[in-house]
């Protein structure tokens, strides 16, 4: 919501500027009264969140201002620093502040902007490590971000369930072999379902070999034969282009990754099988 003020003479202009200075001075005094010396301001959509005059008052009160914080980052920053966001000055109280040993702004260059470092956080609700990613173009930046995200997901899986298994599609092939052997002892429609489930698991090593530029049919056949001999940790060695022991090659993956994928795939298929009819709508 915007409003326009018409100033017709210099007296009105002087009065307007005096009122602005008085109002800003009161706001800065109220902020400084809480003991705040570092102020984080959310980025405004309509106009600048701060003015040069307000920054000057904050500088005189020895308050460092970090401006233009994105809206989606407010919750994350508040949780890491241990602060509570305040929408108005009436709710801006001492109990919502956090404590840090040092807050400093580091310039990266005239075009790159700057970064703000918070060290020695005393009221943080959890440890925080910031990773600054820089690249020559957006594609490399996005790829690096995906790689970091994948690495963090691996660590998260290990924290949730502290177990490692062989990689290289070894667990999928071993489960497929066991299901095949189990299906032969059952018979009937259930046997057909279990066999198709085992075939679906074999798509994982097939896809892995295909993406690695190998002959998928030949590699999957060799992998199936290795597991039939009892080599449970045998998997696809992408670097050497053959079947080898994944534990000896130090190729491992979190157990939670495989179990979650199998459980989610099974639940999805069961949900689809429960659908009796499909009604097409426009």
Short mmCIF file of C-alpha atoms in Angstrom, two decimals:
data_model
loop_
_atom_site.label_atom_id
_atom_site.label_comp_id
_atom_site.label_asym_id
_atom_site.label_seq_id
_atom_site.Cartn_x
_atom_site.Cartn_y
_atom_site.Cartn_z
CA UNK A 1 0.00 0.00 0.00
CA UNK A 2 1.59 3.26 -1.16
CA UNK A 3 0.77 6.86 -0.26
CA UNK A 4 1.78 10.15 -1.86
CA UNK A 5 2.59 13.37 -0.01
CA UNK A 6 2.51 16.72 -1.80
CA UNK A 7 5.02 19.30 -0.57
CA UNK A 8 4.19 22.83 -1.73
CA UNK A 9 6.84 24.98 -0.04
CA UNK A 10 10.23 24.75 1.68
CA UNK A 11 8.72 25.04 5.16
CA UNK A 12 6.70 21.87 4.67
CA UNK A 13 9.77 20.13 3.27
CA UNK A 14 11.86 21.09 6.30
CA UNK A 15 9.11 19.93 8.64
CA UNK A 16 8.84 16.61 6.78
CA UNK A 17 12.59 16.02 6.99
CA UNK A 18 12.65 16.90 10.71
CA UNK A 19 9.83 14.48 11.40
CA UNK A 20 11.64 11.78 9.45
CA UNK A 21 14.86 12.33 11.39
CA UNK A 22 12.98 12.32 14.70
CA UNK A 23 11.13 9.11 13.87
CA UNK A 24 14.28 7.33 12.71
CA UNK A 25 16.20 8.50 15.78
CA UNK A 26 13.51 7.08 18.07
CA UNK A 27 13.55 3.76 16.22
CA UNK A 28 17.34 3.46 16.42
CA UNK A 29 17.31 4.37 20.13
CA UNK A 30 14.69 1.71 20.79
CA UNK A 31 16.81 -0.87 18.96
CA UNK A 32 20.00 0.17 20.77
CA UNK A 33 18.18 0.05 24.12
CA UNK A 34 17.80 -3.74 23.77
CA UNK A 35 21.57 -4.12 23.50
CA UNK A 36 21.52 -5.00 19.81
CA UNK A 37 24.68 -4.11 17.90
CA UNK A 38 24.09 -6.24 14.76
CA UNK A 39 20.76 -5.81 12.96
CA UNK A 40 19.58 -8.15 10.19
CA UNK A 41 16.92 -6.62 7.92
CA UNK A 42 14.72 -8.56 5.51
CA UNK A 43 14.69 -7.51 1.86
CA UNK A 44 11.66 -5.40 0.97
CA UNK A 45 9.58 -6.12 -2.10
CA UNK A 46 8.21 -2.63 -2.82
CA UNK A 47 11.08 -0.34 -1.82
CA UNK A 48 14.41 -0.24 -0.02
CA UNK A 49 14.16 -1.67 3.49
CA UNK A 50 16.61 0.94 4.83
CA UNK A 51 17.61 4.46 3.83
CA UNK A 52 20.93 6.26 3.93
CA UNK A 53 19.72 8.33 6.86
CA UNK A 54 18.73 5.28 8.89
CA UNK A 55 22.09 3.64 8.15
CA UNK A 56 23.82 6.81 9.33
CA UNK A 57 21.89 6.75 12.62
CA UNK A 58 22.72 3.06 13.10
CA UNK A 59 26.40 3.73 12.43
CA UNK A 60 26.42 6.50 15.05
CA UNK A 61 24.79 4.10 17.52
CA UNK A 62 27.47 1.48 16.62
CA UNK A 63 24.92 -0.90 15.15
CA UNK A 64 26.03 -3.01 12.19
CA UNK A 65 23.25 -3.48 9.62
CA UNK A 66 23.01 -6.56 7.39
CA UNK A 67 20.34 -5.75 4.82
CA UNK A 68 18.56 -7.41 1.89
CA UNK A 69 18.10 -10.84 3.49
CA UNK A 70 15.79 -12.98 1.37
CA UNK A 71 12.45 -13.96 2.87
CA UNK A 72 13.05 -17.70 2.44
CA UNK A 73 16.34 -17.42 4.38
CA UNK A 74 14.81 -15.80 7.48
CA UNK A 75 13.74 -19.04 9.16
CA UNK A 76 17.06 -20.77 8.46
CA UNK A 77 19.17 -17.86 9.72
CA UNK A 78 16.98 -17.44 12.81
CA UNK A 79 17.39 -21.12 13.70
CA UNK A 80 21.15 -21.12 13.17
CA UNK A 81 21.82 -17.91 15.08
CA UNK A 82 19.34 -18.71 17.83
CA UNK A 83 17.31 -15.54 17.35
CA UNK A 84 13.61 -14.89 16.85
CA UNK A 85 12.38 -12.72 14.00
CA UNK A 86 10.48 -9.57 14.97
CA UNK A 87 7.92 -8.00 12.65
CA UNK A 88 7.64 -4.69 14.55
CA UNK A 89 9.69 -2.69 17.03
CA UNK A 90 7.12 -3.41 19.74
CA UNK A 91 8.03 -7.11 19.59
CA UNK A 92 11.77 -6.40 19.31
CA UNK A 93 12.93 -7.33 22.83
CA UNK A 94 16.16 -8.44 24.47
CA UNK A 95 15.10 -12.07 24.84
CA UNK A 96 14.96 -12.42 21.04
CA UNK A 97 18.63 -11.54 20.59
CA UNK A 98 21.56 -13.92 20.16
CA UNK A 99 25.20 -13.68 21.20
CA UNK A 100 28.29 -14.06 19.02
CA UNK A 101 31.97 -13.44 19.61
CA UNK A 102 32.56 -11.75 16.28
CA UNK A 103 30.51 -10.55 13.31
CA UNK A 104 32.49 -9.25 10.35
CA UNK A 105 31.81 -8.32 6.75
CA UNK A 106 34.29 -9.53 4.14
CA UNK A 107 34.39 -7.89 0.71
CA UNK A 108 34.71 -10.25 -2.28
CA UNK A 109 35.06 -7.57 -4.93
CA UNK A 110 33.21 -4.68 -6.48
CA UNK A 111 30.94 -6.94 -8.56
CA UNK A 112 30.77 -9.99 -6.28
CA UNK A 113 29.47 -8.20 -3.18
CA UNK A 114 30.40 -9.37 0.31
CA UNK A 115 29.80 -12.08 2.88
CA UNK A 116 29.04 -11.72 6.60
CA UNK A 117 30.76 -14.09 9.02
CA UNK A 118 29.29 -15.04 12.40
CA UNK A 119 31.81 -16.76 14.69
CA UNK A 120 31.55 -17.94 18.27
CA UNK A 121 27.76 -18.32 18.33
CA UNK A 122 26.69 -18.91 21.93
CA UNK A 123 22.92 -19.26 21.54
CA UNK A 124 22.78 -21.31 18.35
CA UNK A 125 20.29 -24.19 18.26
CA UNK A 126 22.65 -26.30 16.17
CA UNK A 127 26.09 -26.30 14.60
CA UNK A 128 26.42 -24.48 11.31
CA UNK A 129 29.00 -24.59 8.54
CA UNK A 130 28.56 -22.33 5.52
CA UNK A 131 29.91 -23.53 2.18
CA UNK A 132 30.63 -20.74 -0.30
CA UNK A 133 30.38 -22.07 -3.85
CA UNK A 134 31.86 -20.08 -6.74
CA UNK A 135 31.98 -21.08 -10.40
CA UNK A 136 32.62 -19.59 -13.83
CA UNK A 137 29.04 -20.13 -15.01
CA UNK A 138 25.61 -21.10 -13.69
CA UNK A 139 25.76 -24.68 -14.99
CA UNK A 140 28.91 -25.49 -13.00
CA UNK A 141 27.42 -23.77 -9.97
CA UNK A 142 24.25 -25.88 -10.14
CA UNK A 143 26.26 -29.08 -10.62
CA UNK A 144 28.45 -28.28 -7.62
CA UNK A 145 25.38 -27.56 -5.52
CA UNK A 146 23.87 -30.93 -6.50
CA UNK A 147 27.11 -32.72 -5.61
CA UNK A 148 27.22 -31.08 -2.17
CA UNK A 149 23.55 -31.94 -1.63
CA UNK A 150 24.19 -35.59 -2.54
CA UNK A 151 27.14 -35.75 -0.13
CA UNK A 152 25.04 -34.27 2.67
CA UNK A 153 22.28 -36.80 1.98
CA UNK A 154 24.81 -39.64 2.34
CA UNK A 155 25.93 -38.28 5.71
CA UNK A 156 22.29 -37.86 6.76
CA UNK A 157 21.55 -41.49 5.83
CA UNK A 158 24.52 -42.71 7.88
CA UNK A 159 23.44 -40.65 10.87
CA UNK A 160 19.92 -42.12 10.70
CA UNK A 161 21.12 -45.70 10.25
CA UNK A 162 24.75 -46.49 10.94
CA UNK A 163 25.28 -49.28 8.37
CA UNK A 164 27.16 -49.62 5.08
CA UNK A 165 26.72 -52.20 2.32
CA UNK A 166 28.51 -52.93 -0.93
CA UNK A 167 27.84 -50.63 -3.87
CA UNK A 168 27.96 -51.24 -7.60
CA UNK A 169 24.43 -52.76 -7.69
CA UNK A 170 25.62 -55.70 -5.56
CA UNK A 171 22.73 -55.61 -3.04
CA UNK A 172 20.06 -55.40 -5.75
CA UNK A 173 21.47 -58.42 -7.58
CA UNK A 174 21.84 -60.41 -4.35
CA UNK A 175 18.21 -59.70 -3.37
CA UNK A 176 17.08 -60.63 -6.89
CA UNK A 177 18.94 -63.96 -6.64
CA UNK A 178 17.38 -64.76 -3.25
CA UNK A 179 13.90 -63.88 -4.50
CA UNK A 180 14.36 -66.08 -7.57
CA UNK A 181 15.38 -69.03 -5.39
CA UNK A 182 12.44 -68.40 -3.05
CA UNK A 183 9.95 -68.15 -5.93
CA UNK A 184 10.83 -71.68 -7.13
CA UNK A 185 9.66 -73.11 -3.81
CA UNK A 186 6.23 -71.43 -3.83
CA UNK A 187 4.46 -71.90 -7.16
CA UNK A 188 1.24 -70.37 -8.45
CA UNK A 189 0.48 -66.70 -9.05
CA UNK A 190 2.64 -65.69 -6.10
CA UNK A 191 5.67 -67.21 -7.82
CA UNK A 192 5.07 -65.07 -10.92
CA UNK A 193 4.83 -61.89 -8.80
CA UNK A 194 8.05 -62.65 -6.96
CA UNK A 195 9.91 -63.44 -10.20
CA UNK A 196 8.82 -60.14 -11.75
CA UNK A 197 9.88 -58.32 -8.59
CA UNK A 198 13.32 -59.92 -8.94
CA UNK A 199 13.48 -58.89 -12.61
CA UNK A 200 12.68 -55.29 -11.63
CA UNK A 201 15.60 -55.27 -9.20
CA UNK A 202 17.94 -56.41 -11.97
CA UNK A 203 17.16 -53.18 -13.82
CA UNK A 204 19.43 -51.36 -11.36
CA UNK A 205 22.69 -53.10 -12.44
CA UNK A 206 21.49 -53.00 -16.05
CA UNK A 207 21.02 -49.22 -15.90
CA UNK A 208 24.33 -48.75 -14.06
CA UNK A 209 26.23 -50.67 -16.74
CA UNK A 210 24.43 -48.83 -19.54
CA UNK A 211 25.19 -45.40 -18.05
CA UNK A 212 28.85 -46.37 -17.64
CA UNK A 213 29.16 -47.16 -21.36
CA UNK A 214 29.47 -50.91 -20.83
CA UNK A 215 27.62 -53.83 -22.42
CA UNK A 216 24.66 -54.15 -20.04
CA UNK A 217 23.50 -57.64 -21.06
CA UNK A 218 26.98 -59.13 -20.76
CA UNK A 219 27.80 -57.36 -17.49
CA UNK A 220 24.49 -58.29 -15.83
CA UNK A 221 24.96 -61.92 -16.89
CA UNK A 222 28.45 -61.99 -15.35
CA UNK A 223 27.14 -60.32 -12.19
CA UNK A 224 24.29 -62.84 -11.90
CA UNK A 225 26.75 -65.71 -12.27
CA UNK A 226 29.05 -64.25 -9.61
CA UNK A 227 26.22 -64.00 -7.10
CA UNK A 228 25.07 -67.51 -7.97
CA UNK A 229 28.53 -68.69 -6.87
CA UNK A 230 28.06 -67.02 -3.48
CA UNK A 231 30.02 -63.79 -4.11
CA UNK A 232 27.61 -61.51 -2.23
CA UNK A 233 29.75 -58.37 -2.49
CA UNK A 234 30.37 -58.68 -6.23
CA UNK A 235 29.37 -55.54 -8.11
CA UNK A 236 29.98 -53.55 -11.27
CA UNK A 237 33.40 -51.89 -11.33
CA UNK A 238 32.79 -48.86 -13.53
CA UNK A 239 36.45 -47.81 -13.66
CA UNK A 240 37.82 -51.21 -14.73
CA UNK A 241 34.77 -52.27 -16.73
CA UNK A 242 34.38 -55.64 -15.02
CA UNK A 243 32.87 -57.45 -12.03
CA UNK A 244 34.88 -57.19 -8.79
CA UNK A 245 34.53 -57.25 -5.01
CA UNK A 246 33.10 -53.89 -3.98
CA UNK A 247 34.49 -54.03 -0.44
CA UNK A 248 38.02 -54.51 -1.79
CA UNK A 249 37.45 -51.58 -4.15
CA UNK A 250 36.13 -49.46 -1.23
CA UNK A 251 32.84 -48.90 -3.04
CA UNK A 252 30.15 -48.75 -0.36
CA UNK A 253 26.81 -47.04 0.16
CA UNK A 254 24.49 -46.43 3.14
CA UNK A 255 22.06 -49.22 3.89
CA UNK A 256 19.24 -46.70 4.29
CA UNK A 257 19.51 -45.67 0.62
CA UNK A 258 18.77 -49.17 -0.70
CA UNK A 259 16.09 -50.03 1.85
CA UNK A 260 14.29 -46.70 1.32
CA UNK A 261 14.32 -47.11 -2.47
CA UNK A 262 12.95 -50.66 -2.29
CA UNK A 263 10.27 -49.74 0.25
CA UNK A 264 9.11 -46.68 -1.68
CA UNK A 265 9.00 -48.58 -4.99
CA UNK A 266 7.03 -51.42 -3.39
CA UNK A 267 4.55 -49.05 -1.76
CA UNK A 268 4.06 -47.22 -5.08
CA UNK A 269 3.29 -50.45 -6.94
CA UNK A 270 0.87 -51.57 -4.23
CA UNK A 271 -0.90 -48.22 -4.38
CA UNK A 272 -1.27 -48.47 -8.18
CA UNK A 273 -2.61 -52.03 -7.94
CA UNK A 274 -5.32 -50.84 -5.55
CA UNK A 275 -6.78 -48.55 -8.27
CA UNK A 276 -9.97 -50.14 -9.62
CA UNK A 277 -10.80 -47.66 -12.34
CA UNK A 278 -9.55 -44.47 -13.94
CA UNK A 279 -11.91 -41.60 -14.77
CA UNK A 280 -10.57 -39.29 -17.48
CA UNK A 281 -11.46 -35.63 -16.99
CA UNK A 282 -10.69 -32.48 -18.92
#
